[in-house]
Coordinates of C-alpha atoms in Angstrom, one line a residue:
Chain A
X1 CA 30.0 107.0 -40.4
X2 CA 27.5 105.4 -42.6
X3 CA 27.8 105.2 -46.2
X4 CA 26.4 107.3 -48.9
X5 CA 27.5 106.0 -52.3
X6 CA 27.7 102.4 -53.7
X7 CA 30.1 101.6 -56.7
X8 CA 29.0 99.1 -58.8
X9 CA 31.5 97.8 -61.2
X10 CA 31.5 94.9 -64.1
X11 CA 35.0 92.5 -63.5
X12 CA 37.4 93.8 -66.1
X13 CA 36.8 90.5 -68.3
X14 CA 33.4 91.3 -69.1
X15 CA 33.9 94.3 -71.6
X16 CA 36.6 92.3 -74.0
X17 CA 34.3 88.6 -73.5
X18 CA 31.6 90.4 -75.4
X19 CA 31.1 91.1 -79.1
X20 CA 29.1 94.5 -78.4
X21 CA 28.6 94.8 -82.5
X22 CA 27.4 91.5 -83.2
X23 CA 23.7 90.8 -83.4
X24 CA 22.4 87.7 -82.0
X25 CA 18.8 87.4 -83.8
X26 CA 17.7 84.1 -82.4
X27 CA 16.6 83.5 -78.6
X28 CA 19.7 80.8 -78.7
X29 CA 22.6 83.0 -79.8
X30 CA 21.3 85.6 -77.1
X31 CA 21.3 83.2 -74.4
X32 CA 24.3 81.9 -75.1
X33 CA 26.4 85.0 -74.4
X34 CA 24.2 85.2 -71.0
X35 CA 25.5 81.4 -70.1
X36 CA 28.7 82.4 -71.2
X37 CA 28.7 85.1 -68.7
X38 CA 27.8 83.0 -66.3
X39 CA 30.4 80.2 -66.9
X40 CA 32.9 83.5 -67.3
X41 CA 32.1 84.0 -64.0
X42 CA 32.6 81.4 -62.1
X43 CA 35.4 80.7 -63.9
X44 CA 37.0 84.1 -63.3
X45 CA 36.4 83.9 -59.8
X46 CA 34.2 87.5 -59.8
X47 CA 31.2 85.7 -58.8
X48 CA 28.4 83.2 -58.6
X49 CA 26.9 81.5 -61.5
X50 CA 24.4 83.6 -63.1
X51 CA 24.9 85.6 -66.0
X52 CA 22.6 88.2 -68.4
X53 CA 22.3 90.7 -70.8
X54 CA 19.8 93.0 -72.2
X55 CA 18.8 93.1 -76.3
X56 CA 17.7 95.5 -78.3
X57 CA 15.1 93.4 -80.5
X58 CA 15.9 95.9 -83.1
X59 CA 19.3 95.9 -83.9
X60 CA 19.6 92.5 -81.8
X61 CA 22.4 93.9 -80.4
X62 CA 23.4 94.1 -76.9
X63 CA 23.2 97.2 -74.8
X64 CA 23.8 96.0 -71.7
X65 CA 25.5 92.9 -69.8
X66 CA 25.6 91.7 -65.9
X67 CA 26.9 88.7 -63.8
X68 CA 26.1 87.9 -60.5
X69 CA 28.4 89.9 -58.1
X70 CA 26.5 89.2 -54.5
X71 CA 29.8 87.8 -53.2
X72 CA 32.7 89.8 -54.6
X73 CA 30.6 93.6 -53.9
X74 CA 29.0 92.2 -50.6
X75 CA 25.8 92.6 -51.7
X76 CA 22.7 90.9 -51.9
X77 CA 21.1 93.1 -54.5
X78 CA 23.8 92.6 -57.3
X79 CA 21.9 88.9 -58.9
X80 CA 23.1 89.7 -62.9
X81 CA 19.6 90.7 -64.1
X82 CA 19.7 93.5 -62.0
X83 CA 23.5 94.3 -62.7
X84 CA 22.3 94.6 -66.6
X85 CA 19.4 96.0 -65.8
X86 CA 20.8 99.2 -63.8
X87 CA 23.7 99.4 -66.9
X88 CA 20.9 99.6 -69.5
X89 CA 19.0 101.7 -67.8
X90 CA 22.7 103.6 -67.3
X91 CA 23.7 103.6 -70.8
X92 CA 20.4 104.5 -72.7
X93 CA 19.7 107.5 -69.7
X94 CA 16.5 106.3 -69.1
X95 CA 14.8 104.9 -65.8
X96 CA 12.4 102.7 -68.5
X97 CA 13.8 100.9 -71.7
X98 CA 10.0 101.5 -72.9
X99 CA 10.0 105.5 -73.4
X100 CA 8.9 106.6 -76.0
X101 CA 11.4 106.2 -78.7
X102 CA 13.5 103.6 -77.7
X103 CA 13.3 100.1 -79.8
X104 CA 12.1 97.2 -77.6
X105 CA 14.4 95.0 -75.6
X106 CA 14.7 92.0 -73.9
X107 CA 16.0 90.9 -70.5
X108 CA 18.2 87.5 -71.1
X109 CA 19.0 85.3 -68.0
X110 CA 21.2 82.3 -68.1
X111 CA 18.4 81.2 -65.1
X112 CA 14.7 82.1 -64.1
X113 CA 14.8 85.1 -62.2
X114 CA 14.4 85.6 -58.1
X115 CA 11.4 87.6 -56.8
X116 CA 13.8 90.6 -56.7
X117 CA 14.4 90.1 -60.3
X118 CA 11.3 89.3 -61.5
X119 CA 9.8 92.8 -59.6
X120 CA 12.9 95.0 -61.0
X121 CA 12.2 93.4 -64.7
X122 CA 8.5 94.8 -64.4
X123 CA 9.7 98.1 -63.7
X124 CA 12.9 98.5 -66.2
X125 CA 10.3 98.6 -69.5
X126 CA 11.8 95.3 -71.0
X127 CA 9.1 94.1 -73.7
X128 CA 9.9 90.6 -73.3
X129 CA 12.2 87.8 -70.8
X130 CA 14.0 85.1 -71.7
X131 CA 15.2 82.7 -69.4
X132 CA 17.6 79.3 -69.5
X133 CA 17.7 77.2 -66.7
X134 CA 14.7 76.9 -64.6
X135 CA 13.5 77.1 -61.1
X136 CA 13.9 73.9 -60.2
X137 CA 17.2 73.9 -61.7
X138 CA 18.0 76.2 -59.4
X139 CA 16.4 75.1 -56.4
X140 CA 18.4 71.7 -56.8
X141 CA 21.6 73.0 -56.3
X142 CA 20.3 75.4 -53.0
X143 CA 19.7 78.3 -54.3
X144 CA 16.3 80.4 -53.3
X145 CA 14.0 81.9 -56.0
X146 CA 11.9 83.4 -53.3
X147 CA 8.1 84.1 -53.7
X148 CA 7.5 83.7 -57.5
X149 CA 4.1 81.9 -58.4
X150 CA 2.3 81.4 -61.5
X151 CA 0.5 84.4 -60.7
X152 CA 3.7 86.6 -61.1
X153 CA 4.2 85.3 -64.6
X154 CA 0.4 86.0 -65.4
X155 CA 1.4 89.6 -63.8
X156 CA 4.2 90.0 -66.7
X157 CA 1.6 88.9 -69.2
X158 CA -0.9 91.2 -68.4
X159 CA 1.6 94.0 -68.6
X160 CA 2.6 92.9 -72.1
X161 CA 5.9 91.3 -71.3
X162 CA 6.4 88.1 -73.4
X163 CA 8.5 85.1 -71.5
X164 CA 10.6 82.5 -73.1
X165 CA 11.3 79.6 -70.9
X166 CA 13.9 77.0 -71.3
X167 CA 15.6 78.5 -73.6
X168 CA 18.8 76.1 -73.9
X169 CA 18.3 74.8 -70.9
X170 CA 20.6 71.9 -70.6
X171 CA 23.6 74.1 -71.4
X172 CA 22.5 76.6 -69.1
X173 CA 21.9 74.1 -65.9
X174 CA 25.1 72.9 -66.5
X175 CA 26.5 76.0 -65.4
X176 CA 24.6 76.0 -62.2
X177 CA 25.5 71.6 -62.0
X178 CA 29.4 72.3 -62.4
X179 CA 29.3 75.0 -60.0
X180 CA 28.0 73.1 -57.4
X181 CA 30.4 70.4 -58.1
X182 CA 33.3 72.7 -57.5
X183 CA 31.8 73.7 -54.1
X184 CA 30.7 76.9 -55.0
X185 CA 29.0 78.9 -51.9
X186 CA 25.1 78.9 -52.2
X187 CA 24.5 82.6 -50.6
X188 CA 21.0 82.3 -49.4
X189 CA 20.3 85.7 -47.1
Chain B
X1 CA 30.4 102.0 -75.5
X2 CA 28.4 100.3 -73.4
X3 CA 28.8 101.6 -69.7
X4 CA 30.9 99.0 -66.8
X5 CA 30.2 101.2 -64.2
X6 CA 27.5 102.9 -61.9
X7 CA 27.7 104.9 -58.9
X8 CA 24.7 105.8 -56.5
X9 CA 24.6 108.7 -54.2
X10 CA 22.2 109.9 -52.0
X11 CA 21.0 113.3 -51.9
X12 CA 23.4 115.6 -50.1
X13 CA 21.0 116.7 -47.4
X14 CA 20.3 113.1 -46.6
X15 CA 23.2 112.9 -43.8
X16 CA 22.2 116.1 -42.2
X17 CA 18.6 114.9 -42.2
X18 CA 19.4 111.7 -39.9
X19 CA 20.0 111.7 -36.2
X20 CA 22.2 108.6 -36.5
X21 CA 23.6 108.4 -33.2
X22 CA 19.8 108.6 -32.0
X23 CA 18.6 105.3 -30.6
X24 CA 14.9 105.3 -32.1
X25 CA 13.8 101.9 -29.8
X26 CA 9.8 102.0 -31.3
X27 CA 8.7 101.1 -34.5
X28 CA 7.5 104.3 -34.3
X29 CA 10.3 106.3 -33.7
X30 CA 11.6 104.2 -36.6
X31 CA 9.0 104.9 -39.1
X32 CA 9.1 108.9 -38.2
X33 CA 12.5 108.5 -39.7
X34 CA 11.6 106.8 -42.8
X35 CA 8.5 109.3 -43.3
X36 CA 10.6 111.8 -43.1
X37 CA 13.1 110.7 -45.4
X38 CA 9.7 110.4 -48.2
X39 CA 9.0 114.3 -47.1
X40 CA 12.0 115.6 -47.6
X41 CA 12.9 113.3 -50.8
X42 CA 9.7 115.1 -52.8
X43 CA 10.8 119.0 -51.3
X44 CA 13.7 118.5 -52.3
X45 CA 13.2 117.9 -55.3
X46 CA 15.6 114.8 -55.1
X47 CA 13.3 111.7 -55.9
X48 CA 9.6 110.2 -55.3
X49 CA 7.5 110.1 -52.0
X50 CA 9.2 107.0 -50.4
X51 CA 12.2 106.4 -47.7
X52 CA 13.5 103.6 -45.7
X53 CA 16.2 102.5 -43.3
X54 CA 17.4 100.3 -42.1
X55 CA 17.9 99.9 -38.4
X56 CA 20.2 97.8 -35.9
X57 CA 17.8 96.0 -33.1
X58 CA 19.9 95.9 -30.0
X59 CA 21.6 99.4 -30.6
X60 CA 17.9 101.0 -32.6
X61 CA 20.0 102.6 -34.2
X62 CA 20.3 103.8 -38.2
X63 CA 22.8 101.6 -40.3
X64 CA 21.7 103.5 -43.3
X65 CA 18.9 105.2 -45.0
X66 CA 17.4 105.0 -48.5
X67 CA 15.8 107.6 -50.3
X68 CA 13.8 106.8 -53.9
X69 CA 15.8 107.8 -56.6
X70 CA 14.8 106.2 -59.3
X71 CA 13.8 109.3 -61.5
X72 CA 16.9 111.3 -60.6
X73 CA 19.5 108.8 -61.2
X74 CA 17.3 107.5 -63.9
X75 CA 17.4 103.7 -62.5
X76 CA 14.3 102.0 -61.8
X77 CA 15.5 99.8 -59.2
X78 CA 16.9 102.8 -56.8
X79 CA 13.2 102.0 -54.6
X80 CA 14.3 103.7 -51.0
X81 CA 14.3 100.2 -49.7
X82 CA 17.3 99.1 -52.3
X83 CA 19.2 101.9 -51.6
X84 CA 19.1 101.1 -47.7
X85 CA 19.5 97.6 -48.1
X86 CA 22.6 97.9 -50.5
X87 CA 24.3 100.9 -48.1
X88 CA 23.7 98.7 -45.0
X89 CA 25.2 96.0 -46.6
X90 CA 28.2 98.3 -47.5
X91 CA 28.3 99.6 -44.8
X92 CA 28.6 96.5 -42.9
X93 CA 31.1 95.0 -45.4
X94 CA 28.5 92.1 -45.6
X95 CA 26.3 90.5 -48.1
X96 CA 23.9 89.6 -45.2
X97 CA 23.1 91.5 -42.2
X98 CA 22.5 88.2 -40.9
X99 CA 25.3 86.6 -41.1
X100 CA 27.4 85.0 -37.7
X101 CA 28.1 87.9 -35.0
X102 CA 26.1 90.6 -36.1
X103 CA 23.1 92.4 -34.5
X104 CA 19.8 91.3 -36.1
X105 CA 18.4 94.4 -38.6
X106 CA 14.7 96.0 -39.0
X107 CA 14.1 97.5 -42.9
X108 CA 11.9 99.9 -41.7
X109 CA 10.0 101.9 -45.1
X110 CA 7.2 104.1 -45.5
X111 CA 5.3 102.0 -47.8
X112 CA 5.0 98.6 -48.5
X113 CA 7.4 97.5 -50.2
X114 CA 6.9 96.0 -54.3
X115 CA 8.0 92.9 -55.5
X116 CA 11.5 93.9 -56.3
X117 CA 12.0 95.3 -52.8
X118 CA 10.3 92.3 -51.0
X119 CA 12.7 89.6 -52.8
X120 CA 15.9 92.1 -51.8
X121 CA 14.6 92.2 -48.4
X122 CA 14.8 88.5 -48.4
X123 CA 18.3 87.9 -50.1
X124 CA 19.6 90.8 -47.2
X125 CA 19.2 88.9 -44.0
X126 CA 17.1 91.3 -41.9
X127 CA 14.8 90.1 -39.5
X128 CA 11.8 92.6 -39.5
X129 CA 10.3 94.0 -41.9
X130 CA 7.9 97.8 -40.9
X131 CA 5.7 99.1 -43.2
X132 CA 3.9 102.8 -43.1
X133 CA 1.6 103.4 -46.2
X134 CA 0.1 100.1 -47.8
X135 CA -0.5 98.6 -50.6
X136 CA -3.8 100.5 -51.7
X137 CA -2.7 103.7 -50.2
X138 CA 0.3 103.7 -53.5
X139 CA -2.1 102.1 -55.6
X140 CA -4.9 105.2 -55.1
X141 CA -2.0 107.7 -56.4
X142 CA -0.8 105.4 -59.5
X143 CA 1.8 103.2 -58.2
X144 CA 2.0 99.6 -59.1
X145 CA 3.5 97.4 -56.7
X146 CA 3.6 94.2 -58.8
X147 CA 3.1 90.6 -57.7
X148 CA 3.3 90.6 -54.2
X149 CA 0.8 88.2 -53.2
X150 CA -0.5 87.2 -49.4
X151 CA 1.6 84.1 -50.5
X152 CA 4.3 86.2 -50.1
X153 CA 4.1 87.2 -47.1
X154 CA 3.6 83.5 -45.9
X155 CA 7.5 83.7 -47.7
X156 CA 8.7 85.8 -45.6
X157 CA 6.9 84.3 -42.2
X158 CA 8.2 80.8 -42.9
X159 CA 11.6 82.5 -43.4
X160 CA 12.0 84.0 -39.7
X161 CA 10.8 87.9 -40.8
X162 CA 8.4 89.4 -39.0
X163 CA 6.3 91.6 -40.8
X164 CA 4.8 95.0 -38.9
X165 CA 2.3 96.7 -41.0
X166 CA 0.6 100.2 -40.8
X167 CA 3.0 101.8 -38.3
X168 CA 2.1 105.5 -38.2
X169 CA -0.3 105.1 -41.6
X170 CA -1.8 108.2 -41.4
X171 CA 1.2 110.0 -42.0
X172 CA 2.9 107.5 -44.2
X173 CA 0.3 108.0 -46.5
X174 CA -0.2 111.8 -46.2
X175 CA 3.2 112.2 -47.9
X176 CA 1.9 110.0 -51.0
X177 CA -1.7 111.9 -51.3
X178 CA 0.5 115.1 -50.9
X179 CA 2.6 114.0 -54.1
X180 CA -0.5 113.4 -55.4
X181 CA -1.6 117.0 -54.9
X182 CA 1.5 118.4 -56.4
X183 CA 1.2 116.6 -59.3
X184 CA 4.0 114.5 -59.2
X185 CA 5.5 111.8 -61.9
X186 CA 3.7 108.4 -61.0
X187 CA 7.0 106.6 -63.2
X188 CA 6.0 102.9 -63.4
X189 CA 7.8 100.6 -66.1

């Protein structure tokens, strides 16, 4: 019989690995909890090596936080920006982060986000995307960004959504480097 | 707290609505399904005017259907397409539908899909992508589909999927004029 509910569920170390109360002001110290959840997760075994979170640009706290869990769940969809995305969307009870009322956030991905990603980041309200490793960092190690183009980034723009790039990049392609040097499985579909 | 958990259902009357032992061997007799899935999704009151499914080639048979959701469960990523793709892959037990030993997979959806939807597509294995409604018939009721870009679908051609567009149109995009009429949420980001 075909399925009619999914279960999506963080691995248990996440809640404890973050510091839910502490704000992280600067673009660095919010990127460094998203390449710690990606390191986390490799090291953990729950997944590949992609981690993110979403900001309120308010309180600069977090609200929401998601690793990459294609592997362990079995599906394809799970890429951490979308994991974090859903559980903000989850926690705040609303299908936009940009309703009226809410402060603005930010989407922070230890890497540039996929086509998938990049389309689901349009649609969840975040004001603004900030990104660590890039592309090609990425693309080195064999994994598949799919169709993004400069024109997707002028898309963003156009729709207000601000986009930091290389936002401590080295540490955040080291992530993706060491995983490939522990054979890590590159899951293209 | 922040939430570690989300769980996605479809509609109850979803798995009366779907002959699943029906072998639908046409792209048409596919897309019926998916149109019909966008029909009953907006009279039931359950989501927005889209559906999908996902089908097995050699048995033409449904794996699993999506429904959009994205209002009701308030989660912007729950597209119809996303929800099929993710059941199919739970279904399956399998983070690709084309992985080693299984049947190759059609997502079959009554509009075009956006940017998020056309990356998943891509990270899910299937081999086909059918389309109903297009592009402009979502854009002439208010719905963005982001940057998806003929470039993309040069993506998706160099990447073995074939692409079948305005199967069954007409009545593809009756059900979004129809939503139109009714005065129904257009909920972009």
């Amino acid at each position: 019989m075909p399925l009619s509910e999914i279960r999506i569920t963080l691995p248990a170390w996440v809640e404890r690995f973050v510091a839910w109360q502490e704000p992280c002001v600067s673009a660095e110290a919010r990127m460094a909890l998203a390449i710690g959840l990606a390191r986390a997760n490799v090291e953990g075994g729950t997944g590949g090596p992609f981690g993110a979170a979403v900001f309120d640009l308010v309180t600069h706290r977090p609200v929401a936080v998601g690793v990459n869990l294609v592997q362990s769940a079995q599906n394809a969809v799970l890429h951490a920006e979308i994991v974090a995305l859903m559980l903000a969307q989850a926690t705040l009870g609303r299908y936009t982060l940009n309703a009226p009322g809410l402060n603005p956030h930010a989407l922070v991905t230890s890497c540039e986000p996929c086509a998938m990603c990049l389309g689901a980041l349009l649609w969840s309200g975040v004001r603004e995307l900030e990104c660590g490793a890039t592309r090609a960092d990425a693309a080195r190690i064999g994994f598949d960004e799919g169709p993004v183009f400069a024109a997707s980034y002028a898309y963003l723009a156009a729709r207000g959504v601000g986009v930091r790039l290389e936002v401590r990049r080295a540490a955040a392609a080291a992530v993706l480097e060491d995983y490939r040097q522990s054979d890590g499985t590159i899951y293209n579909g």
